[in-house]
């Protein structure tokens, strides 16, 4: 059974010969996506919350192959932009099952959601500002809405993702009940929603559960004073170990802790993991093109860059790196960086890696979440191809861009 799959996949667990063949067939840098692992991660998560409704937060990886696989696995999809709604539907999602979380939504996004809801009244729109609800009403919308709560507690791996204490996200906790009373008159108020942070591991679980408890309290209050709710959505944020010595979440424990934090609640619990589902299901293969010894460091140049994977530059994120051509060579402390002309284009500094030599293949792990999703064309670099492996077979699910793709919209 796939929910018996190991709770973490390290780079050493990938079939190195196969990775070598994929790089030879498709070139580098190359995203390699294991769709079976995506499904197994979702199933392990869902199994820990048998009574909850678990949706996949699409923005972690919106690739059609990922969305189709998860839909086939039984997941529903949470979207945070019109383009994500569009891609979820393209992948086969029933629009009636979609949840759209609007954050400072441009008109285009609201128009799209309102049009969609006209034929698909099951769609739920979550708002985090009074403006958003007023703008929905101005479009004649009186359908399903949820209120995004700002729990006042943020958690996670980096300040920039601790959304739960950032005023940008959600209605201030103390104002939610009043707003909910108003919304219950104007719309079909079906839920509360909160998403406190990202990358939560065991050390952050206390804070995360505190935020969950506060939102559950609010859910009980709304149910008591205003209206029955269909669901209270506690968001995503569940982390994966990026460092080799970090332990994965024990989902049995997490399930228990979350249920304990929620307590008695008539409404259904909803959760929407993104990162947890896709992070360790994908890696990047990159070829060494330069090995330069300097008094300060040994600099290893590769063909992937911050355009391929921006998380180290943007969040200071650690990603595991392994020499998959020669994992048994003696480790040497090296800095690994790409071809972009900024000091931020570095995947690691002074990290022991089995001595990289020119033409070696390195794997950069845990690239499935916010990896390809944040890839860009800096330095006029076409974005890499993405190959999916599934049931023992491999297929290209995203072609390598060409230079024409980079210039296509120029006039
Ligand atoms: C980003 C996001 C998620 C997923 O967060 P992860 O940390 O990837 O699990 C879930 N819900 C909402 C509303 C989000 O914006």
Short mmCIF file of N, CA, C and O and ligand atoms in Angstrom, two decimals, residues 57 59-60 78 80 101 148 193 195 197-199 235-238 272-276 370, ligand 1:
data_model
loop_
_atom_site.label_atom_id
_atom_site.label_comp_id
_atom_site.label_asym_id
_atom_site.label_seq_id
_atom_site.Cartn_x
_atom_site.Cartn_y
_atom_site.Cartn_z
N UNK A 57 -2.92 22.02 -2.22
CA UNK A 57 -2.73 23.44 -2.53
C UNK A 57 -1.88 23.54 -3.79
O UNK A 57 -0.66 23.32 -3.76
N UNK A 59 -0.53 25.71 -5.65
CA UNK A 59 0.56 26.62 -6.01
C UNK A 59 1.95 26.06 -5.74
O UNK A 59 2.93 26.56 -6.28
N UNK A 60 2.06 24.99 -4.94
CA UNK A 60 3.37 24.40 -4.69
C UNK A 60 3.96 23.82 -5.98
O UNK A 60 5.18 23.82 -6.19
N UNK A 78 -7.07 23.09 -4.09
CA UNK A 78 -7.21 24.47 -3.62
C UNK A 78 -6.38 25.35 -4.52
O UNK A 78 -5.21 25.04 -4.81
N UNK A 80 -5.16 29.46 -5.67
CA UNK A 80 -5.00 30.80 -5.10
C UNK A 80 -4.90 31.86 -6.20
O UNK A 80 -4.47 32.98 -5.93
N UNK A 101 -8.85 30.65 -3.06
CA UNK A 101 -8.41 31.52 -1.97
C UNK A 101 -7.89 32.81 -2.58
O UNK A 101 -6.82 32.83 -3.18
N UNK A 148 -11.15 34.07 5.47
CA UNK A 148 -9.78 33.76 5.89
C UNK A 148 -9.46 34.53 7.16
O UNK A 148 -9.56 35.76 7.20
N UNK A 193 -11.29 29.81 7.27
CA UNK A 193 -10.05 29.32 6.68
C UNK A 193 -8.88 30.04 7.33
O UNK A 193 -8.97 31.23 7.64
N UNK A 195 -4.33 29.85 7.21
CA UNK A 195 -3.10 29.18 6.77
C UNK A 195 -1.97 29.91 7.45
O UNK A 195 -1.69 31.07 7.14
N UNK A 197 1.41 29.21 8.06
CA UNK A 197 2.83 29.27 7.70
C UNK A 197 3.20 28.12 6.79
O UNK A 197 2.34 27.49 6.20
N UNK A 198 4.49 27.87 6.68
CA UNK A 198 4.94 26.82 5.78
C UNK A 198 6.21 26.20 6.31
O UNK A 198 7.00 26.86 6.98
N UNK A 199 6.39 24.93 6.01
CA UNK A 199 7.63 24.26 6.42
C UNK A 199 7.66 23.89 7.88
O UNK A 199 8.71 23.81 8.50
N UNK A 235 -5.64 25.05 6.56
CA UNK A 235 -4.56 25.37 5.64
C UNK A 235 -3.54 24.27 5.48
O UNK A 235 -3.79 23.09 5.76
N UNK A 236 -2.37 24.68 5.02
CA UNK A 236 -1.27 23.72 4.79
C UNK A 236 -0.15 24.02 5.76
O UNK A 236 -0.39 24.31 6.92
N UNK A 237 1.06 23.99 5.24
CA UNK A 237 2.20 24.38 6.06
C UNK A 237 3.02 23.23 6.60
O UNK A 237 4.01 23.45 7.29
N UNK A 238 2.61 22.01 6.31
CA UNK A 238 3.32 20.85 6.87
C UNK A 238 4.65 20.67 6.13
O UNK A 238 4.69 20.66 4.92
N UNK A 272 -5.04 21.65 3.66
CA UNK A 272 -4.61 21.83 2.27
C UNK A 272 -3.09 21.88 2.17
O UNK A 272 -2.52 22.94 1.98
N UNK A 273 -2.45 20.72 2.28
CA UNK A 273 -1.00 20.69 2.14
C UNK A 273 -0.58 20.93 0.69
O UNK A 273 -1.25 20.48 -0.24
N UNK A 274 0.51 21.65 0.52
CA UNK A 274 1.13 21.81 -0.79
C UNK A 274 2.49 21.14 -0.77
O UNK A 274 2.70 20.05 -1.31
N UNK A 275 3.40 21.80 -0.06
CA UNK A 275 4.78 21.32 0.00
C UNK A 275 4.89 19.84 0.36
O UNK A 275 5.64 19.08 -0.26
N UNK A 276 4.13 19.42 1.38
CA UNK A 276 4.28 18.05 1.88
C UNK A 276 4.07 17.02 0.77
O UNK A 276 4.68 15.96 0.74
N UNK A 370 7.55 24.59 -4.94
CA UNK A 370 8.05 25.93 -5.22
C UNK A 370 9.38 25.86 -5.96
O UNK A 370 10.26 26.69 -5.77
C1 LIG B 1 0.52 28.18 0.05
C2 LIG B 1 -0.77 27.78 0.62
C3 LIG B 1 -0.98 26.48 1.07
C4 LIG B 1 0.09 25.41 1.03
O1 LIG B 1 1.15 25.69 1.86
P1 LIG B 1 2.31 24.59 2.03
O2 LIG B 1 3.25 25.22 2.98
O3 LIG B 1 2.91 24.39 0.69
O4 LIG B 1 1.68 23.37 2.57
C5 LIG B 1 -2.21 26.15 1.57
N1 LIG B 1 -3.21 27.06 1.62
C6 LIG B 1 -3.05 28.33 1.19
C7 LIG B 1 -4.17 29.28 1.24
C8 LIG B 1 -1.83 28.73 0.67
O5 LIG B 1 -1.67 29.98 0.25
#
